[in-house]
Tab-separated table of C-alpha atoms in Angstrom:
chain	number	residue	atom	x	y	z
A	1	MET	CA	-72.799	-13.032	-20.782
A	2	LYS	CA	-70.618	-10.081	-20.061
A	3	LYS	CA	-67.573	-9.881	-22.370
A	4	ARG	CA	-64.254	-10.092	-20.708
A	5	THR	CA	-61.870	-7.239	-21.380
A	6	SER	CA	-58.082	-7.835	-21.841
A	7	ILE	CA	-55.575	-5.537	-20.083
A	8	GLU	CA	-55.023	-3.770	-23.436
A	9	HIS	CA	-58.497	-2.206	-23.076
A	10	VAL	CA	-58.239	-1.110	-19.515
A	11	GLY	CA	-58.329	2.694	-19.250
A	12	TRP	CA	-55.498	3.250	-16.922
A	13	TRP	CA	-53.250	0.772	-18.525
A	14	LYS	CA	-53.910	2.352	-21.977
A	15	LYS	CA	-52.817	5.578	-20.573
A	16	VAL	CA	-49.431	4.480	-19.001
A	17	LYS	CA	-48.509	1.261	-20.977
A	18	ASN	CA	-46.124	2.982	-23.403
A	19	GLN	CA	-44.490	4.891	-20.771
A	20	ARG	CA	-40.676	4.237	-20.402
A	21	TYR	CA	-40.925	4.095	-16.505
A	22	ILE	CA	-43.443	1.177	-16.765
A	23	ARG	CA	-40.564	-1.042	-18.210
A	24	ILE	CA	-38.233	0.234	-15.504
A	25	LEU	CA	-40.892	-0.623	-12.959
A	26	LEU	CA	-41.536	-3.982	-14.281
A	27	TYR	CA	-37.858	-4.868	-14.255
A	28	VAL	CA	-37.691	-3.585	-10.537
A	29	LEU	CA	-40.602	-5.621	-9.581
A	30	LEU	CA	-38.966	-8.637	-11.069
A	31	ALA	CA	-35.601	-7.851	-9.330
A	32	VAL	CA	-37.145	-7.218	-5.954
A	33	VAL	CA	-39.371	-10.417	-6.050
A	34	LEU	CA	-36.260	-12.643	-7.163
A	35	TYR	CA	-34.105	-10.919	-4.372
A	36	VAL	CA	-36.681	-11.566	-1.598
A	37	SER	CA	-37.299	-15.234	-2.940
A	38	MET	CA	-33.660	-16.204	-2.823
A	39	LEU	CA	-32.617	-14.288	0.137
A	40	GLY	CA	-33.300	-16.872	2.775
A	41	ASN	CA	-31.339	-19.473	0.647
A	42	VAL	CA	-28.061	-17.435	0.784
A	43	ILE	CA	-28.143	-16.269	4.384
A	44	PRO	CA	-26.703	-18.932	6.553
A	45	ASP	CA	-28.310	-20.015	9.626
A	46	THR	CA	-26.933	-18.512	12.845
A	47	TYR	CA	-26.388	-20.267	16.323
A	48	GLU	CA	-26.637	-18.876	19.627
A	49	VAL	CA	-23.555	-20.241	21.121
A	50	SER	CA	-20.917	-19.217	23.851
A	51	LEU	CA	-17.443	-20.251	24.792
A	52	SER	CA	-17.280	-23.501	26.815
A	53	SER	CA	-20.932	-24.310	25.898
A	54	VAL	CA	-21.840	-27.483	24.360
A	55	ALA	CA	-22.857	-27.895	20.655
A	56	GLU	CA	-26.475	-28.941	20.306
A	57	GLU	CA	-26.113	-30.220	16.797
A	58	ASP	CA	-23.402	-30.712	14.079
A	59	ILE	CA	-22.460	-27.240	12.566
A	60	ARG	CA	-20.976	-27.024	9.161
A	61	SER	CA	-19.585	-23.909	7.266
A	62	PRO	CA	-21.951	-22.574	4.709
A	63	VAL	CA	-19.134	-20.750	2.961
A	64	THR	CA	-15.406	-20.938	2.180
A	65	VAL	CA	-13.475	-18.434	4.124
A	66	GLU	CA	-9.728	-17.933	5.103
A	67	ASN	CA	-8.983	-18.099	8.804
A	68	LYS	CA	-6.492	-15.285	8.660
A	69	ALA	CA	-5.410	-15.667	12.332
A	70	GLU	CA	-4.485	-19.283	11.845
A	71	THR	CA	-2.788	-18.488	8.535
A	72	GLU	CA	-0.677	-15.744	10.237
A	73	SER	CA	0.183	-18.162	13.017
A	74	LYS	CA	1.474	-20.734	10.422
A	75	TYR	CA	3.576	-17.877	8.758
A	76	GLN	CA	5.079	-16.853	12.085
A	77	GLU	CA	5.679	-20.467	13.031
A	78	ALA	CA	7.408	-21.173	9.670
A	79	LEU	CA	9.436	-17.854	9.911
A	80	ASN	CA	10.706	-18.930	13.517
A	81	SER	CA	11.844	-22.432	12.179
A	82	VAL	CA	14.138	-20.774	9.603
A	83	ASP	CA	17.664	-20.994	11.004
A	84	PRO	CA	19.926	-17.898	10.280
A	85	VAL	CA	22.199	-18.312	7.284
A	86	TYR	CA	25.780	-17.916	7.955
A	87	VAL	CA	28.485	-17.620	5.296
A	88	HIS	CA	32.130	-18.390	5.330
A	89	LYS	CA	33.843	-15.297	3.889
A	90	SER	CA	37.081	-17.112	2.563
A	91	ASP	CA	38.354	-13.851	1.004
A	92	TYR	CA	38.774	-12.389	4.592
A	93	ALA	CA	42.033	-14.352	4.982
A	94	GLN	CA	43.781	-12.615	2.035
A	95	ASN	CA	42.326	-9.312	2.989
A	96	GLN	CA	43.668	-9.469	6.581
A	97	VAL	CA	47.091	-10.541	5.278
A	98	GLU	CA	47.210	-7.543	2.877
A	99	LYS	CA	46.395	-5.193	5.962
A	100	VAL	CA	49.357	-6.861	7.827
A	101	ASN	CA	51.441	-6.270	4.754
A	102	ASP	CA	50.307	-2.606	4.526
A	103	VAL	CA	51.588	-2.115	8.070
A	104	PHE	CA	54.995	-3.389	7.468
A	105	GLU	CA	55.153	-1.243	4.126
A	106	LEU	CA	54.263	1.860	5.985
A	107	VAL	CA	56.828	1.007	8.546
A	108	GLU	CA	59.561	0.713	6.178
A	109	GLN	CA	58.296	3.907	4.333
A	110	VAL	CA	58.724	5.887	7.665
A	111	ARG	CA	62.162	4.429	8.191
A	112	THR	CA	63.404	5.705	4.996
A	113	GLU	CA	61.811	9.226	5.552
A	114	GLU	CA	64.472	11.997	6.121
A	115	VAL	CA	64.334	14.222	9.141
A	116	LEU	CA	63.834	17.832	8.644
A	117	THR	CA	66.392	20.362	10.248
A	118	ILE	CA	64.825	23.651	11.215
A	119	ASP	CA	67.118	26.538	12.824
A	120	GLY	CA	69.599	23.922	13.756
A	121	GLU	CA	66.973	21.622	15.508
A	122	THR	CA	66.043	18.211	14.283
A	123	VAL	CA	62.082	17.796	14.139
A	124	THR	CA	59.980	15.133	12.742
A	125	ASP	CA	58.113	15.736	9.380
A	126	PRO	CA	54.395	16.473	10.292
A	127	GLN	CA	53.565	14.012	7.414
A	128	ILE	CA	55.450	11.384	9.007
A	129	GLU	CA	53.426	11.839	12.329
A	130	ASP	CA	50.240	11.269	10.220
A	131	GLN	CA	51.665	8.064	8.838
A	132	LEU	CA	52.397	6.939	12.256
A	133	SER	CA	48.700	7.558	13.311
A	134	TYR	CA	47.622	5.554	10.347
A	135	ILE	CA	49.848	2.754	11.147
A	136	GLN	CA	48.232	2.572	14.622
A	137	GLU	CA	44.745	2.451	13.089
A	138	ILE	CA	45.256	0.338	10.019
A	139	LEU	CA	44.284	-2.866	11.732
A	140	SER	CA	41.557	-1.539	13.907
A	141	SER	CA	38.878	-2.912	11.573
A	142	GLY	CA	37.095	-5.743	13.530
A	143	SER	CA	39.059	-4.847	16.545
A	144	ASN	CA	38.304	-2.643	19.597
A	145	ARG	CA	41.745	-1.154	19.395
A	146	GLY	CA	44.538	-0.398	16.843
A	147	LEU	CA	48.260	-1.131	16.969
A	148	SER	CA	49.924	0.388	19.994
A	149	GLU	CA	52.467	3.023	19.969
A	150	GLU	CA	54.929	0.691	21.598
A	151	SER	CA	54.560	-2.018	18.674
A	152	VAL	CA	55.000	0.770	16.082
A	153	GLU	CA	58.219	2.036	17.849
A	154	THR	CA	59.444	-1.482	18.158
A	155	TYR	CA	59.056	-1.997	14.348
A	156	LEU	CA	60.836	1.259	13.578
A	157	ASP	CA	63.716	0.327	15.806
A	158	ALA	CA	64.005	-3.228	14.449
A	159	THR	CA	66.721	-4.211	11.793
A	160	ASP	CA	65.710	-4.910	8.266
A	161	SER	CA	66.176	-8.638	8.737
A	162	GLN	CA	64.160	-8.537	11.861
A	163	LEU	CA	61.391	-6.737	10.206
A	164	GLN	CA	61.374	-9.121	7.272
A	165	ILE	CA	61.151	-12.027	9.647
A	166	ALA	CA	58.292	-10.436	11.587
A	167	ARG	CA	56.488	-9.665	8.320
A	168	GLU	CA	56.579	-13.018	6.885
A	169	THR	CA	55.882	-14.745	10.267
A	170	VAL	CA	52.880	-12.675	11.007
A	171	LYS	CA	51.375	-12.928	7.541
A	172	ASN	CA	51.738	-16.743	7.612
A	173	ALA	CA	50.195	-17.117	10.956
A	174	VAL	CA	47.261	-14.757	10.232
A	175	TYR	CA	46.753	-16.465	6.855
A	176	GLU	CA	46.593	-19.899	8.312
A	177	SER	CA	44.203	-18.818	11.191
A	178	MET	CA	41.988	-16.986	8.921
A	179	SER	CA	41.741	-19.923	6.471
A	180	ARG	CA	39.553	-21.821	9.023
A	181	VAL	CA	36.104	-20.831	9.879
A	182	ILE	CA	35.977	-18.269	12.670
A	183	ALA	CA	32.484	-17.291	14.215
A	184	LEU	CA	32.114	-14.441	16.349
A	185	ASP	CA	32.277	-16.541	19.374
A	186	ASP	CA	35.396	-18.029	18.274
A	187	ILE	CA	37.651	-15.021	17.858
A	188	SER	CA	39.182	-15.240	21.283
A	189	SER	CA	40.263	-18.824	20.858
A	190	ALA	CA	41.589	-18.046	17.340
A	191	ARG	CA	43.743	-15.326	18.703
A	192	ASP	CA	45.091	-17.634	21.237
A	193	GLU	CA	45.988	-20.249	18.593
A	194	VAL	CA	47.941	-17.694	16.610
A	195	ALA	CA	49.701	-16.621	19.582
A	196	GLU	CA	51.134	-20.394	19.781
A	197	LYS	CA	52.223	-20.102	16.246
A	198	LEU	CA	54.216	-17.202	16.949
A	199	ALA	CA	55.782	-18.637	19.970
A	200	LEU	CA	58.098	-20.647	17.997
A	201	THR	CA	59.735	-17.697	16.314
A	202	SER	CA	63.147	-16.888	17.266
A	203	VAL	CA	62.953	-13.154	17.916
A	204	ASN	CA	63.610	-10.987	20.970
A	205	GLN	CA	60.621	-10.536	23.431
A	206	ARG	CA	59.996	-6.962	22.337
A	207	LEU	CA	59.568	-7.726	18.826
A	208	TYR	CA	57.487	-10.968	19.645
A	209	GLU	CA	55.116	-8.747	21.587
A	210	ALA	CA	54.690	-6.442	18.646
A	211	MET	CA	54.188	-9.333	16.196
A	212	LEU	CA	51.775	-10.853	18.599
A	213	GLU	CA	49.690	-7.585	18.733
A	214	THR	CA	49.596	-7.302	15.126
A	215	ALA	CA	48.655	-10.868	14.542
A	216	ARG	CA	46.006	-10.771	17.246
A	217	ILE	CA	44.143	-7.737	16.102
A	218	SER	CA	44.265	-9.067	12.438
A	219	ILE	CA	42.199	-12.075	13.373
A	220	THR	CA	38.529	-11.326	12.833
A	221	ALA	CA	35.421	-13.370	12.355
A	222	ASN	CA	34.940	-14.711	8.892
A	223	TYR	CA	31.766	-16.825	9.484
A	224	LEU	CA	29.157	-14.086	9.205
A	225	TYR	CA	25.413	-13.798	9.311
A	226	ASP	CA	23.967	-13.344	5.833
A	227	ASP	CA	20.921	-11.171	6.154
A	228	GLU	CA	20.024	-11.369	2.436
A	229	ALA	CA	20.285	-15.115	2.264
A	230	THR	CA	18.391	-15.509	5.405
A	231	GLU	CA	15.586	-13.217	4.227
A	232	GLU	CA	15.257	-15.083	0.999
A	233	LEU	CA	14.968	-18.449	2.802
A	234	ARG	CA	12.243	-16.784	4.967
A	235	GLN	CA	10.405	-15.731	1.942
A	236	GLU	CA	10.636	-19.001	0.352
A	237	MET	CA	9.152	-20.714	3.539
A	238	VAL	CA	6.332	-18.112	3.727
A	239	GLN	CA	5.432	-18.699	0.120
A	240	SER	CA	5.258	-22.461	0.596
A	241	ILE	CA	2.575	-22.016	3.432
A	242	GLU	CA	-0.868	-22.485	2.172
A	243	PRO	CA	-3.605	-20.266	3.666
A	244	VAL	CA	-5.683	-22.004	6.392
A	245	MET	CA	-9.214	-22.137	4.698
A	246	ILE	CA	-12.560	-23.110	6.261
A	247	SER	CA	-14.179	-24.940	3.281
A	248	GLU	CA	-18.035	-24.889	2.464
A	249	GLY	CA	-19.619	-27.839	4.042
A	250	GLN	CA	-16.587	-28.490	6.451
A	251	LEU	CA	-17.562	-29.781	9.928
A	252	ILE	CA	-16.697	-27.061	12.369
A	253	VAL	CA	-18.039	-28.731	15.610
A	254	LYS	CA	-19.855	-32.041	16.295
A	255	GLU	CA	-22.875	-32.469	18.395
A	256	GLY	CA	-21.891	-32.667	22.077
A	257	GLU	CA	-18.490	-31.246	21.720
A	258	ILE	CA	-17.307	-28.321	23.737
A	259	ILE	CA	-17.094	-25.022	21.823
A	260	ASN	CA	-13.516	-23.714	22.611
A	261	HIS	CA	-11.827	-20.585	21.469
A	262	ALA	CA	-10.730	-22.055	18.038
A	263	VAL	CA	-14.141	-23.416	17.311
A	264	TYR	CA	-15.740	-20.089	18.272
A	265	GLU	CA	-13.554	-18.289	16.041
A	266	GLN	CA	-14.459	-20.468	13.111
A	267	LEU	CA	-18.023	-19.874	13.778
A	268	ARG	CA	-17.442	-16.317	13.753
A	269	LEU	CA	-15.531	-16.306	10.582
A	270	ALA	CA	-18.227	-18.439	8.906
A	271	GLY	CA	-20.755	-15.899	9.777
A	272	LEU	CA	-22.597	-18.406	11.993
A	273	LEU	CA	-22.934	-16.434	15.278
A	274	ASP	CA	-26.049	-14.532	15.903
A	275	ASP	CA	-23.998	-11.519	17.081
A	276	THR	CA	-22.199	-11.063	13.715
A	277	PHE	CA	-23.213	-9.519	10.480
A	278	ASN	CA	-21.872	-10.594	7.134
A	279	PRO	CA	-22.793	-8.339	4.383
A	280	PHE	CA	-21.273	-10.495	1.356
A	281	PRO	CA	-24.307	-12.813	0.856
A	282	TYR	CA	-26.580	-9.827	0.622
A	283	ILE	CA	-24.109	-8.208	-1.917
A	284	GLY	CA	-23.527	-11.352	-3.762
A	285	LEU	CA	-27.316	-12.043	-4.244
A	286	ALA	CA	-27.821	-8.561	-5.341
A	287	LEU	CA	-25.126	-8.874	-7.961
A	288	PHE	CA	-26.617	-12.220	-9.105
A	289	VAL	CA	-30.244	-10.629	-9.455
A	290	LEU	CA	-28.867	-7.748	-11.364
A	291	LEU	CA	-27.139	-10.082	-13.708
A	292	ILE	CA	-30.270	-12.140	-14.344
A	293	VAL	CA	-32.521	-8.980	-14.824
A	294	GLY	CA	-29.725	-7.062	-16.801
A	295	THR	CA	-29.342	-10.121	-19.152
A	296	LEU	CA	-33.121	-10.226	-19.695
A	297	ALA	CA	-33.484	-6.458	-20.156
A	298	TYR	CA	-30.509	-6.499	-22.650
A	299	TYR	CA	-31.858	-9.572	-24.686
A	300	PHE	CA	-35.463	-8.095	-24.798
A	301	LYS	CA	-34.148	-4.852	-26.277
A	302	GLU	CA	-31.905	-6.513	-28.871
A	303	ALA	CA	-34.134	-9.448	-29.880
A	304	ASN	CA	-36.595	-9.245	-32.557
A	305	THR	CA	-39.764	-10.000	-30.451
A	306	THR	CA	-42.912	-8.188	-29.210
A	307	LEU	CA	-41.075	-7.732	-25.816
A	308	GLN	CA	-38.879	-5.134	-27.515
A	309	ASN	CA	-41.532	-2.380	-27.445
A	310	ASN	CA	-44.658	-4.021	-26.056
A	311	ASN	CA	-45.171	-3.405	-22.398
A	312	SER	CA	-48.289	-5.483	-22.234
A	313	HIS	CA	-46.339	-8.446	-23.290
A	314	LEU	CA	-43.456	-7.519	-20.852
A	315	LEU	CA	-46.043	-7.414	-17.982
A	316	MET	CA	-47.398	-10.766	-19.018
A	317	TYR	CA	-43.825	-12.145	-19.216
A	318	VAL	CA	-42.871	-10.944	-15.834
A	319	LEU	CA	-46.124	-12.297	-14.164
A	320	ILE	CA	-45.431	-15.636	-15.578
A	321	PHE	CA	-41.787	-15.430	-14.428
A	322	LEU	CA	-42.707	-14.333	-10.849
A	323	VAL	CA	-45.533	-16.890	-10.479
A	324	THR	CA	-43.041	-19.708	-11.449
A	325	VAL	CA	-40.596	-18.323	-8.909
A	326	VAL	CA	-43.061	-18.142	-6.128
A	327	VAL	CA	-44.084	-21.744	-6.793
A	328	MET	CA	-40.542	-22.747	-6.625
A	329	LYS	CA	-40.019	-20.871	-3.328
A	330	SER	CA	-43.231	-22.431	-1.963
A	331	ILE	CA	-42.241	-25.928	-2.866
A	332	SER	CA	-38.718	-25.333	-1.357
A	333	LEU	CA	-40.447	-24.444	2.015
A	334	LEU	CA	-42.246	-27.653	2.127
A	335	GLU	CA	-38.904	-29.655	2.338
A	336	ASN	CA	-39.663	-30.070	6.088
A	337	LEU	CA	-42.399	-32.487	5.287
A	338	ASP	CA	-39.387	-34.754	4.367
A	339	MET	CA	-40.939	-35.596	0.903
A	340	ALA	CA	-38.457	-37.319	-1.403
A	341	SER	CA	-37.699	-35.572	-4.608
A	342	LEU	CA	-40.317	-32.770	-3.893
A	343	GLU	CA	-38.214	-30.380	-6.057
A	344	LEU	CA	-39.210	-32.342	-9.136
A	345	ILE	CA	-42.751	-31.143	-9.127
A	346	VAL	CA	-41.593	-27.644	-9.620
A	347	PRO	CA	-43.447	-26.223	-12.830
A	348	ALA	CA	-40.589	-24.551	-14.359
A	349	ALA	CA	-41.037	-26.115	-17.796
A	350	VAL	CA	-44.641	-24.926	-17.775
A	351	GLY	CA	-43.528	-21.374	-17.310
A	352	SER	CA	-41.082	-21.573	-20.126
A	353	MET	CA	-43.818	-23.398	-22.482
A	354	LEU	CA	-46.168	-20.625	-21.667
A	355	ILE	CA	-43.801	-17.955	-22.668
A	356	THR	CA	-42.873	-19.865	-25.847
A	357	SER	CA	-46.509	-20.113	-26.729
A	358	LEU	CA	-47.554	-16.554	-26.102
A	359	ILE	CA	-44.445	-14.685	-26.849
A	360	HIS	CA	-41.457	-16.440	-28.883
A	361	PHE	CA	-39.656	-19.690	-28.643
A	362	ARG	CA	-36.161	-17.856	-28.363
A	363	VAL	CA	-37.502	-16.023	-25.289
A	364	GLY	CA	-38.848	-19.277	-23.731
A	365	LEU	CA	-35.333	-20.863	-24.408
A	366	MET	CA	-33.695	-17.730	-22.576
A	367	THR	CA	-36.131	-17.966	-19.764
A	368	SER	CA	-35.602	-21.713	-19.135
A	369	MET	CA	-31.849	-20.916	-18.497
A	370	MET	CA	-32.860	-18.114	-16.218
A	371	PHE	CA	-35.233	-20.479	-14.197
A	372	ALA	CA	-32.388	-22.996	-14.093
A	373	LEU	CA	-30.088	-20.323	-12.397
A	374	VAL	CA	-32.863	-19.399	-9.907
A	375	ALA	CA	-33.554	-22.899	-9.051
A	376	SER	CA	-29.995	-23.651	-8.397
A	377	VAL	CA	-30.142	-21.113	-5.568
A	378	ILE	CA	-33.494	-21.897	-4.162
A	379	PHE	CA	-32.884	-25.533	-4.295
A	380	ASN	CA	-29.320	-25.416	-3.240
A	381	HIS	CA	-29.803	-27.700	-0.261
A	382	VAL	CA	-30.389	-30.717	-2.503
A	383	LEU	CA	-27.683	-29.886	-4.924
């Protein structure tokens, strides 16, 4: 009988078995076979559908993905539902009263200024002219015009008692009106109301007109749009909106239903259209395979077993591992036979037992965990 020779005594293997690249090639072979074996389990099925067509079967999402268009629509709807925030500026009443008081203070100051005499002619101090211009403009804030020249002249011509009555009357009328809420649309009516308050004053018509103009241009809006508070409220509303997600296993369309634009967009996002390419399953699987092979390579390098330096044992390990994976894949492809619990006949335990017997029990334990990870992908349809 011819004596069988182990691979250790094969000529070509004896020449290359200690080469470093052999270990690398074995790990690459393991990674490639693992990747190919699991690829069909992570790539979702695609469907040839079109808008307004009828779904021939129930279609569920194979992944969890955000529907960004729907999320953005919810954000915009939430933003549009936020009413602008308006704030009553109660301090405006006192501010406007102080402006009125400044006008009468300046008038009194001008009335006490001395007149200059140059070459026997009486002239107005240029500084006084500047003050007169300031008086005309002091109440222009919030108004389209300042105090007219006629009103300034009326105040300058009035007696001290008339001026004091005008000051107190205008201040009280402005404060009373500005103490109420005045929106931009209410300014006109508020100015009309202050005119009614001044009508009861017993002054001459000329002074009444000056007082009325002063009071009217002192009335301004005190119920104003608060941009900061509105934006804060808008941000709170946006943060409360949950992203619209298409969950894994979610039913997108039922058999017999019309595929409208919303359904079609969900199918596209889930990568179920045959005209779309989703790279993430490929990338994810590659990372998963690298994690498995990298963990094994690191363990074999650090563990005190024959796999640390013996490429022959590494070759044996890779072959056992790959045969077990191929058997897993083959059995998973038989699921169309509708055989109950078919996945239970996978000989994963046999592969681990062989490795334990031939190499080391710690390696067998590690391998059984790796088989569990691989099986979770290959048989994900039954998990």
